[in-house]
Amino acid sequence: MTAAFLSPKLAVLLAGGLVYLAVRRTYPERSQHVIAALLLSAVLRDLAYAVLGLYPLLVIGDIGLLLGLAYWLRAAGGRGGLWFRPGIGYLLLVLGVVLLEVTTPGVPRMVYLVPLVGAVAGLIGWFYDAVSDSVENARIIGEARAPVCLGVFYGQAALAVLGHHSAIAQLVIYPLFYLIPVVVLLRYFELGRQRSIEQMRATRLENESLFAFMRRVAGSFGDRVELESTLNVILASAMEDTAADGGSVWLLDGSSQTLSVRAVEGVFPPPHEVPEAVKKKAQTFESYLRSLSIRVGETAIGQAVQDRVAIYVADTTADPRFRANSDRDDLLFISSFVALPLVIGERVRGVLALVKRRPGIRFSERDFEHLRTFADYAALTIELVATYLELLEKREVERELAVAASIQRQMVPERLPGSARAEFSAYALAARGVGGDYYDVFELDERRVAAIVCDVAGKGVPAALVMVMVRTAIRLIASAERDSGETLGLMNEALAQQMEVGHYATIGFFIYDSDKQVLQYSNAAHHPVLVYHRDRDELLEYDTEGLPVGIERGVQYPTREISVMSDDLVVMYTDGLTEARNNRGEQFEARRVFDTVARSARAGSFGGAADRGVAGNEAPGPACAQDIRDALRDELTRFVGGARQHDDQTVLVMRVR
């Protein structure tokens, strides 16, 4: 081969190389190395033919270049596999040509045209078989098929007619072969540039839609912030961005692990079998959905929460999860489906689900990717609104507790009555600012005094209002003419008519008659009363049967009379003492209450002796009511340490004078 034959090839090679370097610099892509390898292979082929002058080198080189070009185009289209068998076939062809040349000199050129034509046809078919699920890659394959296949076909046909050694072949056709990969590379670069522009435009539109969504959320906040209105804005924005036919937002109940609908837009068919009555009208879907609960893991919606993975079903007809939605003539038909879990950190708030219902109209991959980004913003928005509402609710609760605490402070007597008949002391400690405990001491006449300790079910304002009812009832009903049992019975009749279900109170109640030195005691499911008999040095529990007041009308409360003497002690308390826990989870229990009262009663009081005028006597006298109260409080404080308590603690102590 002369220099005249090489010069046009080198000129085209130089131009192609410069184009390759320019493309490579502005749009780097690893697969572009294949183009450089192809150009280099073409140069080596022509140099080898120029030196050796063997016609088979041109045939083998042409087939190899076609194989490399087809492989690169399939790889660029996302189908880079299946190269092993063509590669083995090519190596066998090379080996066969070598053996033929060695064993049979002067082989006619027509013999080589057969494998050349077969290889060209096979490679063109192999390349046309390349398909792609990606829209962009499909465009690359489609754009490349025409220049590659037509150029190769016409070029090889011309070579078959004119011959590889002819001047036209060497000066025109072979240099044009150099241009085929360069043209494909340029088209590939142009498509990539267009794709980048489209991606930038799509990103800009997505950003604009997200900013519009944020503005709509902010605009929905009027005088009040409501979660439902925020969910409606989120759903409407998602549907507008994707042209969805229906959508819904499901929030997760963590305790029951169920999902329930909190927002619905358009027509959203339930993704499972429904009663026939629901299928008749699309308007019934929303009411049916709002009454529906889906467990985590059930249907595609529950699966999105369980796996914490977005679900994209482009065509639901091929998905067994949507068998109930596959009939195109049915109102339940769903063409395409997307479910996106609303995740913040490790917490799943719920699911955003969208559907398209018209046959053949589906969500695109771009829709899905946009929705995944949108779902992140939506989850963050829901979290912020929910947290804000929780803080507002907490503030409301705090205000409620302040009101309840004020009510409670007004009900508890500031000073307990004291006289020559008896002395009283008490303390009450609320676990959370407002307690469900109540105590009171009041005189019935000159010789009778009544005392009550009450534990109301519940906390906050409702419990405080029940306390008001108890205090009002006991003050109205208690009298010197009624014993303790009759008083509790009348209280129960009055409260059972007024209190709602779940509101009740346990009560310990006694009336002390100082002339008779008798204690009338009745119990409404409260702890037994403790009485320390000083003359016998004995602490005893006294109890009676009875239901809590406010549960059932017609309950009878027995009265038990207990004889007491001077310096005897009477103690009533609530279960906040017995159920108090320390850091090890141990309870204080009734036995510790009993032991503490007994020990402090026996220890006596220096103040008690001085109070009775025993001057100069350092021996302790009988324990006073305050001694017992302080002993219980101090022992309880030592026991619980710094452990947080969950129930109120109340103690009421009377010492008979």
XYZ file of C-alpha atoms in Angstrom:
657
model
C 0.000 0.000 0.000
C 1.376 3.390 -1.011
C 1.525 6.584 1.000
C -1.240 7.932 -1.205
C -3.544 5.219 0.126
C -2.534 5.889 3.748
C -2.760 9.678 3.707
C -6.586 9.998 3.492
C -6.973 7.449 6.285
C -4.506 9.318 8.460
C -6.258 12.614 7.734
C -9.627 11.217 8.743
C -7.999 9.500 11.740
C -6.473 12.804 12.849
C -9.811 14.591 12.535
C -11.582 11.785 14.367
C -8.969 11.782 17.107
C -9.328 15.515 17.633
C -13.109 15.156 17.821
C -12.702 12.334 20.311
C -10.377 14.386 22.525
C -12.741 17.373 22.441
C -15.742 15.238 23.341
C -13.780 13.381 25.974
C -12.704 16.625 27.621
C -16.135 18.252 27.703
C -18.259 15.165 28.369
C -16.172 12.439 30.039
C -17.537 8.928 29.813
C -15.628 5.712 30.506
C -17.196 3.887 27.555
C -15.667 6.462 25.181
C -12.364 4.586 25.548
C -13.881 1.984 23.250
C -14.018 4.578 20.429
C -10.321 5.307 20.870
C -9.605 1.579 20.814
C -11.626 1.183 17.619
C -9.782 3.991 15.870
C -6.455 2.543 16.980
C -7.504 -0.904 15.773
C -8.380 0.525 12.357
C -4.931 2.107 12.113
C -3.213 -1.152 13.082
C -5.320 -3.037 10.534
C -4.336 -0.686 7.697
C -0.681 -0.621 8.699
C -0.588 -4.413 8.822
C -2.213 -4.611 5.396
C 0.184 -1.997 4.031
C 3.197 -4.026 5.228
C 1.995 -7.593 4.578
C -0.530 -7.028 1.796
C -2.676 -9.981 2.997
C -6.316 -9.668 2.075
C -7.586 -11.749 5.098
C -6.258 -9.034 7.417
C -8.840 -6.629 6.007
C -11.664 -9.143 6.495
C -10.646 -10.027 10.040
C -10.071 -6.341 10.890
C -13.459 -5.274 9.501
C -15.303 -7.934 11.490
C -13.385 -7.041 14.654
C -14.191 -3.356 14.276
C -17.881 -4.134 13.752
C -17.862 -6.353 16.850
C -16.246 -3.622 18.975
C -18.584 -0.947 17.696
C -21.687 -3.072 18.312
C -20.469 -3.947 21.810
C -19.898 -0.280 22.655
C -23.313 0.785 21.391
C -25.036 -1.970 23.365
C -23.067 -0.968 26.466
C -24.044 2.681 25.966
C -27.659 1.542 25.729
C -27.444 -0.400 28.974
C -27.038 -3.849 27.358
C -23.342 -4.505 27.703
C -23.699 -8.243 28.364
C -23.884 -11.175 25.943
C -20.443 -10.440 24.437
C -18.924 -13.816 25.303
C -20.409 -15.886 22.465
C -19.695 -13.294 19.686
C -16.168 -12.918 21.053
C -15.556 -16.686 20.989
C -16.993 -16.806 17.467
C -14.624 -14.061 16.349
C -11.588 -15.838 17.806
C -12.607 -19.066 16.049
C -12.929 -17.102 12.792
C -9.423 -15.664 13.192
C -8.050 -19.127 13.926
C -9.827 -20.565 10.879
C -8.459 -17.864 8.568
C -4.929 -18.435 9.833
C -5.191 -22.213 9.303
C -6.693 -21.688 5.846
C -3.884 -19.362 4.810
C -1.224 -21.735 6.141
C -2.624 -24.913 4.656
C -4.091 -23.560 1.407
C -2.078 -20.777 -0.283
C -3.865 -18.609 -2.837
C -7.362 -18.874 -1.382
C -9.882 -16.980 -3.616
C -11.150 -13.764 -2.144
C -14.776 -14.839 -2.593
C -14.187 -17.439 0.117
C -13.631 -14.624 2.642
C -16.698 -12.748 1.548
C -18.926 -15.481 2.978
C -17.806 -15.080 6.630
C -17.665 -11.311 6.140
C -21.274 -11.125 4.946
C -22.382 -13.561 7.652
C -20.573 -11.602 10.355
C -22.008 -8.284 9.169
C -25.536 -9.703 9.122
C -25.109 -11.331 12.525
C -23.677 -8.233 14.177
C -26.354 -5.994 12.709
C -29.017 -8.392 14.035
C -27.254 -8.563 17.416
C -27.257 -4.786 17.625
C -30.891 -4.469 16.539
C -31.810 -6.914 19.282
C -30.564 -4.437 21.883
C -33.379 -2.893 23.911
C -33.462 -0.773 27.069
C -35.934 0.007 29.838
C -34.413 3.483 30.098
C -35.918 6.163 27.900
C -32.558 7.936 27.469
C -30.662 4.725 26.629
C -33.376 3.689 24.187
C -32.864 7.004 22.388
C -29.121 6.353 22.174
C -29.689 2.922 20.624
C -32.284 4.225 18.203
C -30.128 7.132 17.080
C -27.072 4.899 16.563
C -28.713 2.075 14.624
C -29.112 3.993 11.357
C -25.539 5.340 10.871
C -23.912 2.136 12.087
C -25.989 -0.474 10.303
C -26.573 1.439 7.053
C -22.994 2.665 6.886
C -21.574 -0.799 7.477
C -24.002 -2.445 5.059
C -23.392 -0.072 2.147
C -19.675 0.087 2.831
C -19.235 -3.675 2.831
C -21.438 -3.995 -0.260
C -19.245 -1.478 -2.094
C -16.112 -3.314 -0.992
C -17.557 -6.619 -2.251
C -18.180 -5.079 -5.696
C -15.063 -2.951 -6.053
C -12.648 -5.043 -4.041
C -10.713 -4.152 -0.933
C -7.554 -3.384 -2.867
C -9.085 -0.910 -5.301
C -8.200 2.767 -5.242
C -11.782 3.817 -4.425
C -11.866 1.398 -1.495
C -8.561 2.586 -0.096
C -9.052 6.291 -0.780
C -12.791 6.693 -0.014
C -14.575 3.754 1.560
C -12.049 2.788 4.266
C -11.498 6.400 5.401
C -15.288 6.734 5.689
C -15.284 3.696 7.977
C -13.166 5.749 10.340
C -15.945 8.289 10.484
C -18.683 5.847 11.552
C -17.580 5.577 15.234
C -16.788 9.302 15.280
C -20.278 10.164 13.982
C -21.859 7.843 16.549
C -19.713 9.414 19.262
C -20.832 12.884 18.238
C -24.460 11.806 18.255
C -23.967 10.153 21.612
C -22.439 13.366 22.917
C -25.339 15.419 21.525
C -27.892 13.133 23.147
C -25.976 13.315 26.422
C -25.922 17.097 26.213
C -29.644 17.176 25.504
C -30.214 14.800 28.408
C -28.215 17.069 30.705
C -30.266 20.061 29.567
C -33.483 18.142 30.117
C -32.309 17.000 33.541
C -31.409 20.574 34.480
C -34.816 21.727 33.283
C -36.547 18.917 35.175
C -34.534 19.730 38.297
C -35.492 23.390 37.988
C -39.152 22.472 37.585
C -38.939 20.099 40.553
C -37.333 22.809 42.670
C -40.007 25.266 41.595
C -42.729 22.760 42.463
C -41.138 22.127 45.875
C -40.912 25.853 46.571
C -44.524 26.227 45.434
C -45.451 23.405 47.775
C -43.691 25.148 50.671
C -45.503 28.400 49.867
C -48.836 26.566 49.778
C -48.131 24.933 53.135
C -47.142 28.278 54.654
C -50.245 29.891 53.133
C -52.468 27.228 54.665
C -51.437 28.343 58.155
C -54.049 30.856 59.181
C -55.022 31.632 62.724
C -54.650 27.938 63.501
C -52.213 25.257 62.391
C -54.022 22.031 61.549
C -52.503 18.731 60.480
C -55.416 17.864 58.179
C -55.047 21.058 56.141
C -51.301 20.427 55.802
C -51.942 16.866 54.601
C -54.452 18.153 52.046
C -51.892 20.632 50.685
C -49.243 17.896 50.460
C -51.587 15.587 48.596
C -52.870 18.257 46.210
C -49.296 19.315 45.351
C -48.157 15.742 44.701
C -51.143 15.088 42.435
C -50.647 18.328 40.543
C -46.948 17.599 39.904
C -47.617 14.101 38.525
C -51.104 14.504 37.000
C -52.351 11.705 39.248
C -56.044 10.763 39.180
C -56.280 10.002 42.874
C -54.238 10.099 46.038
C -54.340 9.533 49.759
C -52.224 10.111 52.848
C -52.171 7.376 55.487
C -50.786 7.996 58.985
C -49.358 5.275 61.184
C -50.648 4.464 64.661
C -47.529 3.123 66.331
C -49.345 1.374 69.179
C -51.671 -0.701 66.977
C -49.358 -0.796 63.916
C -52.231 0.212 61.651
C -52.576 2.840 58.932
C -55.635 5.046 58.558
C -56.558 7.637 55.923
C -56.200 11.266 56.934
C -56.465 12.913 53.490
C -58.042 11.867 50.160
C -58.020 13.673 46.813
C -59.636 12.684 43.519
C -60.718 9.059 43.102
C -58.483 6.641 44.973
C -59.650 3.009 44.611
C -58.721 0.826 47.590
C -55.844 -1.491 46.564
C -57.676 -4.688 47.588
C -61.052 -6.417 47.391
C -63.982 -4.310 48.624
C -67.705 -4.977 49.166
C -69.867 -4.832 46.060
C -71.727 -1.775 47.384
C -68.479 0.204 47.395
C -67.770 -0.595 43.739
C -70.963 1.008 42.459
C -70.018 4.660 43.001
C -66.613 6.327 43.040
C -68.006 8.819 45.594
C -68.230 6.012 48.132
C -64.494 5.330 47.969
C -63.573 8.217 50.271
C -66.062 7.331 53.010
C -65.005 3.693 52.762
C -61.309 4.620 52.925
C -61.786 6.842 55.965
C -63.390 3.934 57.821
C -60.611 1.559 56.789
C -57.520 0.468 58.693
C -54.624 -1.349 57.038
C -52.126 -3.261 59.109
C -48.425 -2.760 58.464
C -47.349 -5.254 55.813
C -50.811 -5.617 54.235
C -51.304 -4.455 50.615
C -48.712 -2.352 48.804
C -49.453 0.535 51.182
C -48.665 -1.456 54.315
C -45.647 -3.025 52.623
C -44.147 0.416 51.953
C -44.231 1.098 55.715
C -42.922 -2.324 56.694
C -39.976 -2.257 54.270
C -39.474 1.542 54.443
C -39.010 1.464 50.678
C -40.895 3.435 48.028
C -43.028 1.223 45.777
C -43.361 2.067 42.081
C -45.624 -0.098 39.928
C -45.591 1.339 36.415
C -48.099 -1.245 35.141
C -50.323 -2.778 37.806
C -51.818 -5.365 35.452
C -48.663 -7.464 35.830
C -48.517 -7.159 39.636
C -50.413 -9.783 41.691
C -50.920 -7.289 44.523
C -53.418 -5.441 42.302
C -55.593 -8.331 41.154
C -58.634 -6.534 42.564
C -57.761 -3.462 40.477
C -56.984 -5.129 37.126
C -60.413 -4.941 35.411
C -60.400 -1.940 33.055
C -64.201 -1.759 33.095
C -64.315 -1.616 36.898
C -64.292 1.529 39.042
C -61.513 -0.097 41.076
C -59.141 -0.160 38.094
C -55.643 1.196 38.739
C -53.272 1.640 35.806
C -50.178 2.811 37.700
C -49.368 3.074 41.417
C -46.828 4.783 43.661
C -46.540 4.480 47.463
C -43.921 6.472 49.350
C -43.217 5.977 53.062
C -42.985 9.250 54.983
C -39.829 8.638 57.019
C -38.064 10.949 59.466
C -34.880 9.395 60.814
C -35.903 6.014 62.210
C -39.561 6.935 62.496
C -42.228 6.241 59.855
C -45.066 8.769 59.965
C -47.193 7.207 57.231
C -47.554 6.751 53.472
C -48.280 8.998 50.489
C -50.047 6.925 47.802
C -50.966 8.046 44.258
C -52.738 6.277 41.393
C -53.425 6.736 37.703
C -56.654 5.131 36.555
C -56.812 5.601 32.778
C -55.624 2.557 30.783
C -52.198 3.050 29.276
C -51.494 6.242 31.285
C -48.713 5.588 33.770
C -46.302 7.272 36.117
C -42.863 7.742 34.580
C -39.537 7.095 36.246
C -39.080 10.849 36.442
C -42.419 11.155 38.245
C -41.262 8.510 40.691
C -37.890 10.146 41.337
C -39.565 13.517 41.819
C -42.068 12.006 44.251
C -39.265 10.411 46.268
C -37.704 13.848 46.749
C -41.123 15.350 47.383
C -41.875 12.691 50.022
C -38.763 13.704 51.986
C -39.976 17.309 52.157
C -43.531 16.165 52.919
C -42.366 13.933 55.780
C -40.328 16.789 57.237
C -43.327 19.136 56.947
C -45.636 16.636 58.656
C -43.085 16.111 61.422
C -42.742 19.853 62.019
C -46.509 20.433 62.080
C -47.138 17.410 64.309
C -44.369 18.463 66.697
C -45.731 22.000 66.790
C -49.227 20.715 67.564
C -47.838 18.440 70.258
C -46.128 21.434 71.846
C -49.376 23.391 71.671
C -51.209 20.487 73.242
C -48.568 20.304 75.944
C -49.052 23.988 76.646
C -52.801 23.427 76.797
C -52.245 20.559 79.201
C -49.967 22.740 81.300
C -52.636 25.439 81.411
C -55.191 22.787 82.285
C -52.954 21.496 85.059
C -52.535 25.020 86.388
C -56.317 25.432 86.517
C -56.705 22.032 88.161
C -53.968 22.830 90.679
C -55.741 26.077 91.558
C -59.007 24.188 92.047
C -57.274 21.611 94.190
C -55.536 24.188 96.364
C -58.880 25.804 97.070
C -60.409 22.493 98.120
C -57.700 21.373 100.530
C -58.027 23.123 103.893
C -55.212 25.549 104.646
C -55.452 24.742 108.373
C -56.817 21.570 109.879
C -59.169 22.101 112.795
C -57.622 21.485 116.181
C -59.335 21.376 119.540
C -59.203 19.762 122.918
C -60.796 16.640 121.354
C -58.233 15.804 118.621
C -55.293 17.105 116.674
C -54.754 16.553 112.919
C -51.815 16.688 110.569
C -51.613 15.875 106.852
C -49.500 16.181 103.749
C -50.258 15.697 100.059
C -47.679 15.408 97.273
C -48.899 15.425 93.677
C -46.860 13.306 91.247
C -47.327 15.758 88.357
C -48.336 19.073 89.797
C -52.019 18.173 89.993
C -53.079 15.190 92.028
C -56.046 12.911 92.090
C -55.960 12.785 95.893
C -58.145 14.815 98.236
C -58.430 15.054 102.005
C -60.570 17.140 104.325
C -61.395 17.554 108.021
C -64.481 19.442 109.234
C -66.594 19.686 112.380
C -70.163 18.324 112.439
C -71.062 19.691 115.870
C -69.391 20.472 119.175
C -68.359 16.867 119.835
C -68.150 15.289 116.362
C -65.496 15.809 113.665
C -65.381 14.145 110.235
C -62.301 13.241 108.192
C -62.039 11.968 104.636
C -59.233 10.768 102.365
C -60.147 10.290 98.726
C -58.318 8.973 95.633
C -59.987 10.030 92.365
C -59.384 8.007 89.191
C -57.616 10.097 86.544
C -55.575 13.288 86.519
C -55.874 16.906 85.481
C -59.022 18.995 85.288
C -61.435 16.014 85.038
C -60.065 14.575 88.284
C -60.138 18.022 89.913
C -63.797 18.434 88.949
C -64.601 15.051 90.483
C -62.867 16.284 93.647
C -65.135 19.322 93.630
C -68.142 17.009 93.404
C -66.819 14.811 96.256
C -66.087 17.807 98.480
C -69.462 19.380 97.766
C -71.326 16.130 98.374
C -69.543 15.247 101.611
C -70.029 18.724 103.039
C -73.724 18.726 102.142
C -74.541 15.181 103.195
C -72.390 14.617 106.307
C -74.184 15.502 109.528
C -74.259 14.580 113.196
C -77.472 12.593 112.594
C -75.928 10.161 110.068
C -73.245 7.581 110.661
C -70.306 7.124 108.288
C -71.930 4.339 106.261
C -75.138 6.289 105.603
C -73.078 9.293 104.563
C -71.072 7.303 101.993
C -74.258 5.666 100.684
C -75.942 9.007 100.045
C -72.737 10.349 98.480
C -72.592 7.418 96.107
C -76.218 7.914 95.042
C -75.548 11.551 94.262
C -72.246 11.001 92.446
C -73.314 7.931 90.445
C -75.970 10.057 88.715
C -73.528 12.824 87.792
C -70.194 11.162 87.030
C -69.323 9.750 83.612
C -68.226 6.173 83.040
C -64.629 5.711 84.147
C -64.834 8.473 86.766
C -64.968 7.207 90.325
C -63.231 7.614 93.671
C -62.095 5.417 96.548
C -62.795 6.936 99.960
C -61.805 6.328 103.535
C -64.193 8.198 105.868
C -64.631 8.388 109.649
C -66.585 10.408 112.196
C -65.027 10.826 115.639
C -67.299 11.307 118.653
C -65.153 12.796 121.419
C -67.728 12.255 124.164
C -68.046 8.539 123.468
C -64.457 8.233 122.225
C -65.750 6.177 119.344
C -64.620 6.227 115.738
C -67.262 5.425 113.095
C -65.412 4.183 110.004
C -66.614 3.247 106.506
C -64.558 2.339 103.480
C -65.345 2.723 99.755
C -62.644 0.350 98.338
C -59.881 2.392 100.021
C -56.965 1.240 102.170
C -57.931 0.150 105.703
C -57.583 2.723 108.441
C -54.659 2.228 110.888
C -55.319 2.767 114.599
C -52.537 2.710 117.168
C -53.896 1.842 120.624
C -51.360 3.347 122.996
C -52.584 1.627 126.120
C -52.105 -1.790 124.469
C -49.088 -0.703 122.369
C -50.823 -2.251 119.396
C -51.308 -1.067 115.790
C -54.358 -2.556 114.063
C -56.025 -2.298 110.642
C -59.789 -1.775 110.431
C -61.709 -2.249 107.202
C -65.229 -2.512 105.779
C -66.548 -3.665 102.415
C -67.690 -1.265 99.712
C -67.336 -0.288 96.053
C -65.782 2.996 94.931
C -68.329 5.807 94.862
C -69.712 6.832 91.476
C -69.750 3.375 89.859
C -73.109 1.875 90.792
C -76.194 3.141 92.546
C -77.780 1.356 95.493
C -74.517 0.288 97.174
C -74.650 -0.129 100.953
C -71.637 0.879 103.044
C -71.310 -0.753 106.500
C -70.229 1.258 109.521
C -67.631 -0.048 111.927
C -67.281 1.477 115.392
C -63.800 1.571 116.893
C -63.170 2.498 120.495
C -60.212 4.828 121.037
C -58.568 6.462 124.023
C -56.412 9.481 124.704
C -53.149 9.544 122.727
C -54.351 6.892 120.266
C -53.404 7.563 116.632
C -55.558 7.186 113.512
C -53.889 7.083 110.059
C -55.444 7.139 106.575
C -53.409 7.234 103.336
C -53.690 6.700 99.568
C -52.052 4.060 97.393
C -49.445 6.565 96.230
C -47.512 5.486 99.342
C -47.812 1.729 98.910
C -47.096 1.876 95.143
C -44.155 4.293 95.355
C -41.090 2.755 93.662
C -37.361 3.176 94.098
C -34.727 3.021 91.358
C -34.685 -0.790 91.566
C -38.409 -0.969 90.849
C -39.316 -2.091 94.382
C -42.585 -0.847 95.911
C -42.881 0.764 99.329
C -45.843 -1.537 100.095
C -48.371 -1.488 102.932
C -46.083 -3.330 105.360
C -43.576 -0.454 105.326
C -46.403 1.994 106.024
C -47.489 -0.223 108.923
C -43.945 -0.627 110.316
C -43.157 3.103 110.035
C -46.358 4.103 111.860
C -45.764 1.519 114.592
C -42.124 2.500 115.079
C -42.742 6.242 115.235
C -45.789 5.802 117.500
C -43.747 3.794 119.975
C -40.821 6.222 119.803
C -43.039 9.009 121.107
C -42.328 12.731 120.887
C -40.446 15.263 122.936
C -42.781 17.841 121.534
C -45.726 15.759 122.670
C -44.547 15.797 126.279
C -43.810 19.497 126.307
C -47.116 20.160 124.665
C -48.825 18.580 127.653
C -46.845 20.716 130.085
C -44.362 18.163 131.430
C -41.592 20.696 132.054
C -38.028 19.497 132.604
C -38.843 15.894 131.683
C -36.573 14.833 128.838
C -38.289 11.456 128.307
C -40.427 11.368 125.132
C -44.172 11.598 125.484
C -46.876 10.167 123.240
C -46.302 10.727 119.524
C -48.266 13.574 118.028
C -49.993 13.595 114.630
C -47.184 15.599 113.036
C -44.590 13.030 114.199
C -46.374 10.240 112.341
C -46.834 12.388 109.250
C -43.144 13.409 109.191
C -41.959 9.862 109.838
C -43.952 8.517 106.873
C -42.799 11.303 104.596
C -39.115 10.950 105.602
C -39.125 7.152 105.284
C -40.787 7.364 101.897
C -38.256 9.959 100.692
C -35.328 7.775 101.754
C -36.849 4.742 100.061
C -37.604 6.221 96.632
C -34.438 8.332 96.420
C -34.445 10.192 93.103
C -36.895 7.853 91.339
C -39.752 9.581 89.571
C -43.179 8.844 91.043
C -46.320 8.254 89.018
C -49.033 8.560 91.633
C -50.040 11.091 94.249
C -49.197 10.581 97.937
C -51.526 11.676 100.729
C -51.445 11.022 104.484
C -53.931 12.169 107.138
C -53.173 11.566 110.837
C -55.373 12.192 113.904
C -54.270 11.959 117.547
C -56.933 11.585 120.152
C -56.420 14.086 122.935
